[in-house]
mmCIF file of C-alpha atoms in Angstrom:
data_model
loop_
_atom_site.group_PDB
_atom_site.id
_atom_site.type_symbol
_atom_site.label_atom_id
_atom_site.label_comp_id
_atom_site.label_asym_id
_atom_site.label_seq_id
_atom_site.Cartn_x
_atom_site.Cartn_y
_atom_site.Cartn_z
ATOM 1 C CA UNK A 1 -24.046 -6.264 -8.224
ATOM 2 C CA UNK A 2 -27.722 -6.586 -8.975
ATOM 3 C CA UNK A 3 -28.820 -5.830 -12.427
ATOM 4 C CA UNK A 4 -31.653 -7.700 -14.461
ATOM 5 C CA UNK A 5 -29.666 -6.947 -18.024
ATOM 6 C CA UNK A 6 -26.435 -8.987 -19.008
ATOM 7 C CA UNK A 7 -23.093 -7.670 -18.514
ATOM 8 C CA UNK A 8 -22.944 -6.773 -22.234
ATOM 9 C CA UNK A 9 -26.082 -4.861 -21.896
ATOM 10 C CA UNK A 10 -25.179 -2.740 -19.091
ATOM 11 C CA UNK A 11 -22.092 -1.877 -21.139
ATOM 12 C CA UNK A 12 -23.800 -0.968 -23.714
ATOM 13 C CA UNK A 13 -26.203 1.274 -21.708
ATOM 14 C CA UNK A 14 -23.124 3.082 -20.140
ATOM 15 C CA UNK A 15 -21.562 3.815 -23.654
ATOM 16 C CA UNK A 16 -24.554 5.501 -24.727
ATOM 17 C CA UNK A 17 -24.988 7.459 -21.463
ATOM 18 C CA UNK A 18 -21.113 8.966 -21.406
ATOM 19 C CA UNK A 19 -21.289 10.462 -25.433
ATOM 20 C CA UNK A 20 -22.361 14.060 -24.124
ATOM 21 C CA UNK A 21 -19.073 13.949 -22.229
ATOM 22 C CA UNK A 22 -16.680 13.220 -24.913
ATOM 23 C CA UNK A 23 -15.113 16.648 -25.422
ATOM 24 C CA UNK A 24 -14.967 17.757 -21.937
ATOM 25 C CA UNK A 25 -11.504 17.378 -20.975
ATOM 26 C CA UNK A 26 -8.270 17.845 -22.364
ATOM 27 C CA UNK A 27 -5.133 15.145 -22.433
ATOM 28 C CA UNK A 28 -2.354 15.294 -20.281
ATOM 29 C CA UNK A 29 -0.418 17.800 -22.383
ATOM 30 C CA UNK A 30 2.264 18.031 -19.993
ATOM 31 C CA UNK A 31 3.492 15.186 -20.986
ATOM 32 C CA UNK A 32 4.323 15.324 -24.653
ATOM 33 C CA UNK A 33 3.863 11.661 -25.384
ATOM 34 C CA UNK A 34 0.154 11.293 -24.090
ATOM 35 C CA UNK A 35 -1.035 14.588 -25.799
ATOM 36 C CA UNK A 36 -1.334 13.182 -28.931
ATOM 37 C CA UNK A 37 -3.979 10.466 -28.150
ATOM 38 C CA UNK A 38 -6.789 9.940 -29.724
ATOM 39 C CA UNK A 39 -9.627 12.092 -26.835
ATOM 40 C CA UNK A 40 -12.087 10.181 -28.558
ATOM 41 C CA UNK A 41 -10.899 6.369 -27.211
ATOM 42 C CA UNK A 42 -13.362 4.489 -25.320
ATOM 43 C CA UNK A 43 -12.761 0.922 -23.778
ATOM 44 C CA UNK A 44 -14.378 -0.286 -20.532
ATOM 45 C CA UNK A 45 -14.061 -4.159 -19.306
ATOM 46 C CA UNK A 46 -15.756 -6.168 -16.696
ATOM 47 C CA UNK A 47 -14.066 -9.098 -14.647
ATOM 48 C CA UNK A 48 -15.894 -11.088 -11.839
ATOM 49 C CA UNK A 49 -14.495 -13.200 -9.674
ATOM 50 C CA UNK A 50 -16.384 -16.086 -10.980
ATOM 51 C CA UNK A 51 -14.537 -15.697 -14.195
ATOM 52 C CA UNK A 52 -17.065 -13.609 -16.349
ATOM 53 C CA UNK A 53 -15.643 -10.705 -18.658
ATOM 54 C CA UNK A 54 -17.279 -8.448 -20.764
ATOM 55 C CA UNK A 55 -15.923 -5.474 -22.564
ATOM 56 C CA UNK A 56 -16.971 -2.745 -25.048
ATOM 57 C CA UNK A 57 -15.064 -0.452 -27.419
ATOM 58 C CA UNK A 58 -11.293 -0.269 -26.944
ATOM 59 C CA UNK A 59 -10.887 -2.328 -24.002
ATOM 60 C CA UNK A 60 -8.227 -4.563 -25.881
ATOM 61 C CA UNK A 61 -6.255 -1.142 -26.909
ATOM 62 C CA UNK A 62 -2.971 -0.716 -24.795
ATOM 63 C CA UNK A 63 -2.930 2.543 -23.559
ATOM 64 C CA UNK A 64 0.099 4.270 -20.599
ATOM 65 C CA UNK A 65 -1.289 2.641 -17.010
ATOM 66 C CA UNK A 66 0.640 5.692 -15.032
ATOM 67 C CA UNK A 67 -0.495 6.255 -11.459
ATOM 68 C CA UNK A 68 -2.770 3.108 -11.722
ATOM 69 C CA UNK A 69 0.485 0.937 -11.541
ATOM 70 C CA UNK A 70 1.074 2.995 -7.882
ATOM 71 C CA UNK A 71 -1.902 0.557 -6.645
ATOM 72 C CA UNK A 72 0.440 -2.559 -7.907
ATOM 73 C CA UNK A 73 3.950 -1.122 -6.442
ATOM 74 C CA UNK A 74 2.359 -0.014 -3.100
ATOM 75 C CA UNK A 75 1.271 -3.649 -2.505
ATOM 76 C CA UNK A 76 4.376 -5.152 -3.761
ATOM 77 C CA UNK A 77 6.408 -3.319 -1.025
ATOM 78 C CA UNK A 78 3.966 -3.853 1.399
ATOM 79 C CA UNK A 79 4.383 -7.760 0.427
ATOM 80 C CA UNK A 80 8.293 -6.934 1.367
ATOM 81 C CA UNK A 81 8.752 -4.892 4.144
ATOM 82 C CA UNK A 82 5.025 -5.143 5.880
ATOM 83 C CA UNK A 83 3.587 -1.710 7.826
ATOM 84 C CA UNK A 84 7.211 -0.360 7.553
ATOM 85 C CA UNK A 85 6.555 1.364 4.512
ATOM 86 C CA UNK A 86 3.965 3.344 6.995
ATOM 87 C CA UNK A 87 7.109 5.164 9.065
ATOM 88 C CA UNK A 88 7.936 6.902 5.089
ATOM 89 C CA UNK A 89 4.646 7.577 3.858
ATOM 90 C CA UNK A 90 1.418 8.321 5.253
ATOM 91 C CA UNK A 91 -2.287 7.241 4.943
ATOM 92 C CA UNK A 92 -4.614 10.710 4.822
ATOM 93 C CA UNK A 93 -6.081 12.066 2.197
ATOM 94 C CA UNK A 94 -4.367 15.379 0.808
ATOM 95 C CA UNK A 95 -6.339 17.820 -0.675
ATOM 96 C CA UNK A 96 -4.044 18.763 -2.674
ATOM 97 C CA UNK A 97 -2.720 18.336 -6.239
ATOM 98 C CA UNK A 98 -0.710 14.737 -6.646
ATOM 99 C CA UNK A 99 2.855 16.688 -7.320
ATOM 100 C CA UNK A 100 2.137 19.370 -4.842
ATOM 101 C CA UNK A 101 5.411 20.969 -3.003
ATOM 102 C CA UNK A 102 4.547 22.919 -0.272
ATOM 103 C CA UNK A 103 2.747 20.382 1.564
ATOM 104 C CA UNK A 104 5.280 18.108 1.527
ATOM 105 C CA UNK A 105 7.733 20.675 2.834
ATOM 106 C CA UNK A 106 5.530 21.715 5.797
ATOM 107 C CA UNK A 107 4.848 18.400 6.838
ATOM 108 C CA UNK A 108 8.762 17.400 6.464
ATOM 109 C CA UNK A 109 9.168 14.976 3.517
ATOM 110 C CA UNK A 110 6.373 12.636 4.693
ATOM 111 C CA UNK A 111 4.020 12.468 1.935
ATOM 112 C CA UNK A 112 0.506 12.477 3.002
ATOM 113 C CA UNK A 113 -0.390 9.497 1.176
ATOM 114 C CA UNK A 114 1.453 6.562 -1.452
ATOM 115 C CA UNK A 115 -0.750 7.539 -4.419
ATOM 116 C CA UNK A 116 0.579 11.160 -4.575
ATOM 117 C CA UNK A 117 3.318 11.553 -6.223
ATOM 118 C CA UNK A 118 5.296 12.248 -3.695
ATOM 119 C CA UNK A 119 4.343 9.087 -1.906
ATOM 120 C CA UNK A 120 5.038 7.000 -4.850
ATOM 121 C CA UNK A 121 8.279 7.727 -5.188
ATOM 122 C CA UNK A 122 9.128 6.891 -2.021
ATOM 123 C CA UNK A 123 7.453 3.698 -2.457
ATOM 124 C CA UNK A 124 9.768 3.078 -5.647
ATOM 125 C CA UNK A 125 12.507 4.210 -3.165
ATOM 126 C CA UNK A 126 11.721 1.929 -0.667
ATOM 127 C CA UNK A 127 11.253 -0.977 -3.833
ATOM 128 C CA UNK A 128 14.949 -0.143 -4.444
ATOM 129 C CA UNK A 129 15.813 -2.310 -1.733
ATOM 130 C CA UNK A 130 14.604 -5.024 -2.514
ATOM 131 C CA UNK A 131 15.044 -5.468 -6.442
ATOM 132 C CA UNK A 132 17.570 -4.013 -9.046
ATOM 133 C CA UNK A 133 14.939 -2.794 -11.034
ATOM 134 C CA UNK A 134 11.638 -1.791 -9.354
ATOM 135 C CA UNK A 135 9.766 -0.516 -12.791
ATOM 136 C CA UNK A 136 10.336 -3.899 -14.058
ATOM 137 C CA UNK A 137 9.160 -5.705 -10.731
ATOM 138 C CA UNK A 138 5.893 -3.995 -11.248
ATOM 139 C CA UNK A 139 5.115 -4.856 -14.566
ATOM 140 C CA UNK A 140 6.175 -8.453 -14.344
ATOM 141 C CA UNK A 141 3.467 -8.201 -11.364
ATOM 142 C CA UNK A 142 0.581 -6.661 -12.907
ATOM 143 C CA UNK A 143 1.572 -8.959 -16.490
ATOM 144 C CA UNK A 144 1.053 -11.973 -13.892
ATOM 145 C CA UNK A 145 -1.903 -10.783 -12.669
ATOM 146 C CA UNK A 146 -3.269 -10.125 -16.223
ATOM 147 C CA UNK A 147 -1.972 -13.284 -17.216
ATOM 148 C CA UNK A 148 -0.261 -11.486 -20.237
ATOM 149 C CA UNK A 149 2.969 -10.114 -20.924
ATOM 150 C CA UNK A 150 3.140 -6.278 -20.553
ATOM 151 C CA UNK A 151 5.843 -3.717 -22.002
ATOM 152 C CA UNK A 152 6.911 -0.510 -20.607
ATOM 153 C CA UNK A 153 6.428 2.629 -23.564
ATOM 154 C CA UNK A 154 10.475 3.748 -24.111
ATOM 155 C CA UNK A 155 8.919 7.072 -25.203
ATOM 156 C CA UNK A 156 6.569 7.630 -23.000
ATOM 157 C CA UNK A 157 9.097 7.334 -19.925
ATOM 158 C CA UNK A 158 11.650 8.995 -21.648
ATOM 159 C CA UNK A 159 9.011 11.970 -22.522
ATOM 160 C CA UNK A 160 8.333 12.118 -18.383
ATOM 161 C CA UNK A 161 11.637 11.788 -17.629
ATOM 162 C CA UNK A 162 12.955 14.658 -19.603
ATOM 163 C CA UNK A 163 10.005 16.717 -18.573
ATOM 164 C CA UNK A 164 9.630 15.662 -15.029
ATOM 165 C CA UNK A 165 11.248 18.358 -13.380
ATOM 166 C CA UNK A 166 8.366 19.234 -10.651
ATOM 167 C CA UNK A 167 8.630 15.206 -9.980
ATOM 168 C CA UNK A 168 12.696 15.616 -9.545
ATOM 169 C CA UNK A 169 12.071 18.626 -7.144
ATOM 170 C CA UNK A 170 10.005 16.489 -4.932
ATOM 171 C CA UNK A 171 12.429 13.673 -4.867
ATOM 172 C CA UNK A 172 15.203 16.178 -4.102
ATOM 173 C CA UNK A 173 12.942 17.670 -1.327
ATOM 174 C CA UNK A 174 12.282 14.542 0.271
ATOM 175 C CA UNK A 175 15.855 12.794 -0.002
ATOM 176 C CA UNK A 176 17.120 16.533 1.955
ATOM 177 C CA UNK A 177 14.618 14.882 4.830
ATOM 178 C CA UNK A 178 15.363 11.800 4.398
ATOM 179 C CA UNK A 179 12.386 10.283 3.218
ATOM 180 C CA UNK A 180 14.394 9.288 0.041
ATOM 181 C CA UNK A 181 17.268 6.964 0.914
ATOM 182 C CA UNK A 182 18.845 5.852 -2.856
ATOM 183 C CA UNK A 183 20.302 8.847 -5.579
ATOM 184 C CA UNK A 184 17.334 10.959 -6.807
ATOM 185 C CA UNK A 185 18.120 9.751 -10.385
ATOM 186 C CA UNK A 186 17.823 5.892 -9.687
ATOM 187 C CA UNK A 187 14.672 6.864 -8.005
ATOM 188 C CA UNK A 188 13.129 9.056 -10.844
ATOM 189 C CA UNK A 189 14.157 6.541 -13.855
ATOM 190 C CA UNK A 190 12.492 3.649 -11.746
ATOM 191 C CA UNK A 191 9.336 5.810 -11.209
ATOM 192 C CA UNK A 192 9.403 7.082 -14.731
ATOM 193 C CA UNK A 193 9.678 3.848 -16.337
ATOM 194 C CA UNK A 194 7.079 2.067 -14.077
ATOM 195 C CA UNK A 195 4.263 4.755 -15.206
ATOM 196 C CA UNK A 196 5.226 4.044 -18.414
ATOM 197 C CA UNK A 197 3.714 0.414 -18.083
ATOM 198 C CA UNK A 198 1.085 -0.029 -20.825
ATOM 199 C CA UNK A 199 -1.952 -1.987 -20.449
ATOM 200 C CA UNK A 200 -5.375 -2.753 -21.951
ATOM 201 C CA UNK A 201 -8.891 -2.150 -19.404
ATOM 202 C CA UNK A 202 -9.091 -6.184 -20.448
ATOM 203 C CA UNK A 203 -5.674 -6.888 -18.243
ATOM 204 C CA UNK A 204 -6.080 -4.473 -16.042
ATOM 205 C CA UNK A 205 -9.615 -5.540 -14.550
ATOM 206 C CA UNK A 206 -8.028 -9.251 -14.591
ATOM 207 C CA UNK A 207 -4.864 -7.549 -12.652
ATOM 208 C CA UNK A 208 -6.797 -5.640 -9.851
ATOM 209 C CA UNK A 209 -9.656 -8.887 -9.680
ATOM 210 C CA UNK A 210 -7.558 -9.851 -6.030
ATOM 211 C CA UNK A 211 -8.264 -6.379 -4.855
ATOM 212 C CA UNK A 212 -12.025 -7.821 -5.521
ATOM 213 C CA UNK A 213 -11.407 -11.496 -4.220
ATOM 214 C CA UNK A 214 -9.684 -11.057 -0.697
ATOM 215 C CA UNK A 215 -6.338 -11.218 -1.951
ATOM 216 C CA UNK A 216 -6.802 -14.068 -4.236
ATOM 217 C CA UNK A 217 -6.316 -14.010 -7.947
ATOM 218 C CA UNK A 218 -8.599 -16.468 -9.937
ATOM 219 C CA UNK A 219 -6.649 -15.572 -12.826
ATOM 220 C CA UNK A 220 -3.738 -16.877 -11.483
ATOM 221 C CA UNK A 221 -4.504 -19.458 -8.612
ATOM 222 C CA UNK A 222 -3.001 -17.916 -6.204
ATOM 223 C CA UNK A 223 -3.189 -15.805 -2.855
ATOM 224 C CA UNK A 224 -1.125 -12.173 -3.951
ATOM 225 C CA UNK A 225 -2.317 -10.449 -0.522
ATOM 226 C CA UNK A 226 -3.028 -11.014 2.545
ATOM 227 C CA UNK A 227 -6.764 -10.841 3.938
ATOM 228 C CA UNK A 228 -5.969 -7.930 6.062
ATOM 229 C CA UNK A 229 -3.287 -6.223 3.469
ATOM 230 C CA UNK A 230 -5.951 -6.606 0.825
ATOM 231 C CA UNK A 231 -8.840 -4.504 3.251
ATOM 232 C CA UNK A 232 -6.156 -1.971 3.923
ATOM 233 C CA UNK A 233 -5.628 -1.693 -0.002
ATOM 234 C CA UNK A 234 -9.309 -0.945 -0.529
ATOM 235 C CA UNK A 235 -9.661 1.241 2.214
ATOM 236 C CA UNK A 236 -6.848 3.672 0.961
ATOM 237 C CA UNK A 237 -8.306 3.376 -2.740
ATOM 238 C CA UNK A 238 -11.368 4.809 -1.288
ATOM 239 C CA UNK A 239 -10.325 7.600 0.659
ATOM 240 C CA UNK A 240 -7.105 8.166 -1.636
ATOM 241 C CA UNK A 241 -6.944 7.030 -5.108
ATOM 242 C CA UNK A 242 -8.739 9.822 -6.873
ATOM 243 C CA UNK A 243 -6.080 12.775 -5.522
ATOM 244 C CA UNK A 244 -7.688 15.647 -4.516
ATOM 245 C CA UNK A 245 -11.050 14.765 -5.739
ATOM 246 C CA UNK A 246 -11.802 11.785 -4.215
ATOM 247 C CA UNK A 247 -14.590 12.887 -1.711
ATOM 248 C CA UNK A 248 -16.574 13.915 -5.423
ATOM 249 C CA UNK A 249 -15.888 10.045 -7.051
ATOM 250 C CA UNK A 250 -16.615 8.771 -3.662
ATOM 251 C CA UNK A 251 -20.163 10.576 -3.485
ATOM 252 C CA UNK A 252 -21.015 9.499 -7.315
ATOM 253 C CA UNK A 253 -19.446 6.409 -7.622
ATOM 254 C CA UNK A 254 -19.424 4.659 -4.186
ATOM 255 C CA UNK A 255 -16.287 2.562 -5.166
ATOM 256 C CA UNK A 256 -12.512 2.130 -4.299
ATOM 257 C CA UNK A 257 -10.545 2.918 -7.520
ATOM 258 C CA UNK A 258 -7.379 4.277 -9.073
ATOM 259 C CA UNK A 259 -7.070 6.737 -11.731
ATOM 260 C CA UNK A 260 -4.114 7.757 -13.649
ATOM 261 C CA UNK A 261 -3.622 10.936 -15.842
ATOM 262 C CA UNK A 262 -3.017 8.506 -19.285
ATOM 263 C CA UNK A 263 -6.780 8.188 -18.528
ATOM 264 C CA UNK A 264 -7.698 5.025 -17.128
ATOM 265 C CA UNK A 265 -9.324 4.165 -14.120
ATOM 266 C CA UNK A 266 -9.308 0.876 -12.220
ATOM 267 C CA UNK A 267 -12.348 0.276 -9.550
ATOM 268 C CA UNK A 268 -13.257 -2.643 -7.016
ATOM 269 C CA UNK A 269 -16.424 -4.216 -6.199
ATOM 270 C CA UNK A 270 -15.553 -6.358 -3.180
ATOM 271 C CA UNK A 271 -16.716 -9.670 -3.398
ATOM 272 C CA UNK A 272 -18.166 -9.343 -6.615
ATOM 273 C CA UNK A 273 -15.390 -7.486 -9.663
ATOM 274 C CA UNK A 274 -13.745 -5.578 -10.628
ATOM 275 C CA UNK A 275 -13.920 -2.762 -13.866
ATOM 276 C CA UNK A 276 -11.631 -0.533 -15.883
ATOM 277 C CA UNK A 277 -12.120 1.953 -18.147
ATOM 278 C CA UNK A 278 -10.031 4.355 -20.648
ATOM 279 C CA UNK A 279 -10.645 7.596 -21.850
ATOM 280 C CA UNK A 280 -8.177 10.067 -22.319
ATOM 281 C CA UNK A 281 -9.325 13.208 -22.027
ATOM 282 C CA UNK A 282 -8.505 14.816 -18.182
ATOM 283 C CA UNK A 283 -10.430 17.079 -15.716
ATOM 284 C CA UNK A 284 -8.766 19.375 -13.911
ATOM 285 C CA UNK A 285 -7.529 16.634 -11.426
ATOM 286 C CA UNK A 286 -6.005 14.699 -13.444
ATOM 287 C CA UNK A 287 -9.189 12.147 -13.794
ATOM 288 C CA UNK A 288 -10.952 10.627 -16.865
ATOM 289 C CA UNK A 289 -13.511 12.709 -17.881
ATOM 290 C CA UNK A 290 -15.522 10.271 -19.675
ATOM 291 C CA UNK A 291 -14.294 7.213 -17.571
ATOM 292 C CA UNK A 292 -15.559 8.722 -14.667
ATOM 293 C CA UNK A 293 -19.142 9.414 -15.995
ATOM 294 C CA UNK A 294 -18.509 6.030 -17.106
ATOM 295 C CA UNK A 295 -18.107 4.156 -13.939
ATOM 296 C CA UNK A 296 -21.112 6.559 -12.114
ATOM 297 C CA UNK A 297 -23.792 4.915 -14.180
ATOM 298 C CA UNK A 298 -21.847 1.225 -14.119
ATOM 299 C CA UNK A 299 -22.772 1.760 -10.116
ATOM 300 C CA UNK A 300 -26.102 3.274 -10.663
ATOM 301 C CA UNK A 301 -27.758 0.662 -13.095
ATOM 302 C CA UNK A 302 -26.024 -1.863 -11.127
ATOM 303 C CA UNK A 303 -26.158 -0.506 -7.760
ATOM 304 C CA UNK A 304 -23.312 -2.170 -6.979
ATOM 305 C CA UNK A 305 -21.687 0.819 -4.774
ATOM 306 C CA UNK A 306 -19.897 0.022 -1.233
ATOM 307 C CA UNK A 307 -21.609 3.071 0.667
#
């Protein structure tokens, strides 16, 4: 990153810059639980992988990771059963909404990619085989990372498992071809309960910092992935981890990163960081409105973006 202010200036430039977008989205009223959130929440935090942090606003609020914690499982099973999980799920783009149907159908229960949700699911299905209770493997794993304990919201996975039914459809659709090995219920509780893992953008930048250090947590000592696992990881956040709008977040943010519809976004700065921001309120993609903006002007005053 090159930038001639501090850390705690630039994040104080970016705060400024996002306030005409507050207002511009809506929450994720489709599930109950997160539509009551305050749209007007604003936390963004900064972790290098020399062991610098800075943070603004509610970085230190907890708020529902969702389909950021897909990013933790995917690795976790890749950790287990290695390129494997590749002959279930593949690695394109898909153009299409995360809980789309159709797709999935033509292309016989192979979801195009593991950050759908299609494709997460069967990565909780394939985590079924190797622990008891896969939503609980992934929070242990992304508390480690973040050095701090994390809790799964009751309500909030209850909410999305009660009112998941598009989610239970695609489970059902792919355990008909296959796809899905374990009951669809197991699966769908495991999957519910994992994006019900609540974090703060403080832990969560310290969590993903590997994705930024070639596998290697500073926060923890410790080697979590593999050189070439950790490039691969990257390389699908890029071209994958912002659904059906990625090519737009690629073109204004030049970074890999992970959204997830409770609003918070996770990117990686190879080499260098990496930063997450909440804000709740949605675009039609299921992105961070605000978060987005957000993370655009991080990479322009820093020009710190990977293409």
């Amino acid at each position: 990153m090159k930038h001639t202010a501090s850390l705690d200036d630039v994040l104080a430039e970016v705060a400024v810059l996002v306030r005409p977008h507050f207002g511009k989205g809506r929450t994720a009223s489709y599930i109950p639980q997160l539509a009551g959130v305050d749209p007007k929440k604003f936390g963004m935090a900064i972790c290098t992988i020399k062991g610098e942090e800075s943070v603004i606003g509610d970085a230190d609020e907890p708020f529902s990771a969702q389909s950021i914690t897909k990013l933790f499982s995917l690795g976790l099973a890749l950790n287990a059963i290695g390129d494997e999980v590749w002959t279930r799920v593949g690695k394109e783009p898909s153009g299409t909404p995360f809980n789309y149907l159709s797709q999935l159908e033509q292309e016989e229960g192979i979801p195009r990619n593991p950050f759908i949700n299609p494709g997460a699911l069967a990565v909780t299905d394939i985590l079924l085989d190797v622990v008891k209770s896969p939503d609980a493997f992934v929070r242990d794993f992304m508390g480690m990372l973040a050095n701090a304990p994390l809790t799964i919201d009751e309500a909030v996975a209850t909410s999305e498992l009660e009112t998941g039914h598009k989610n239970r459809a695609i489970t059902n659709l792919m355990r008909g071809f296959g796809t899905i090995t374990h009951p669809v219920d197991a699966v769908m509780e495991a999957y519910c309960r994992q994006c019900a893992v609540t974090i703060t953008c403080r832990q969560l930048a310290r969590a993903a910092l590997p994705l930024a250090a070639k596998g290697f947590s500073p926060i923890v000592e410790e080697t979590v992935f593999h050189e070439r696992l950790n490039r691969r990881l990257n390389a699908l956040l890029l071209t994958c981890g912002i659904y059906d709008s990625v090519g737009s977040f690629a073109y204004r943010v030049g970074l890999p990163a992970k959204s997830g519809v409770g609003g918070g976004i996770v990117a990686v700065v190879p080499g260098q960081a990496t930063i997450a921001v909440w804000s709740p309120e949605l675009d039609r993609f299921g992105t961070s409105v605000v978060g987005a903006s957000a993370l655009e002007h991080f990479s322009q005053l820093t020009n710190c973006s990977v293409l």
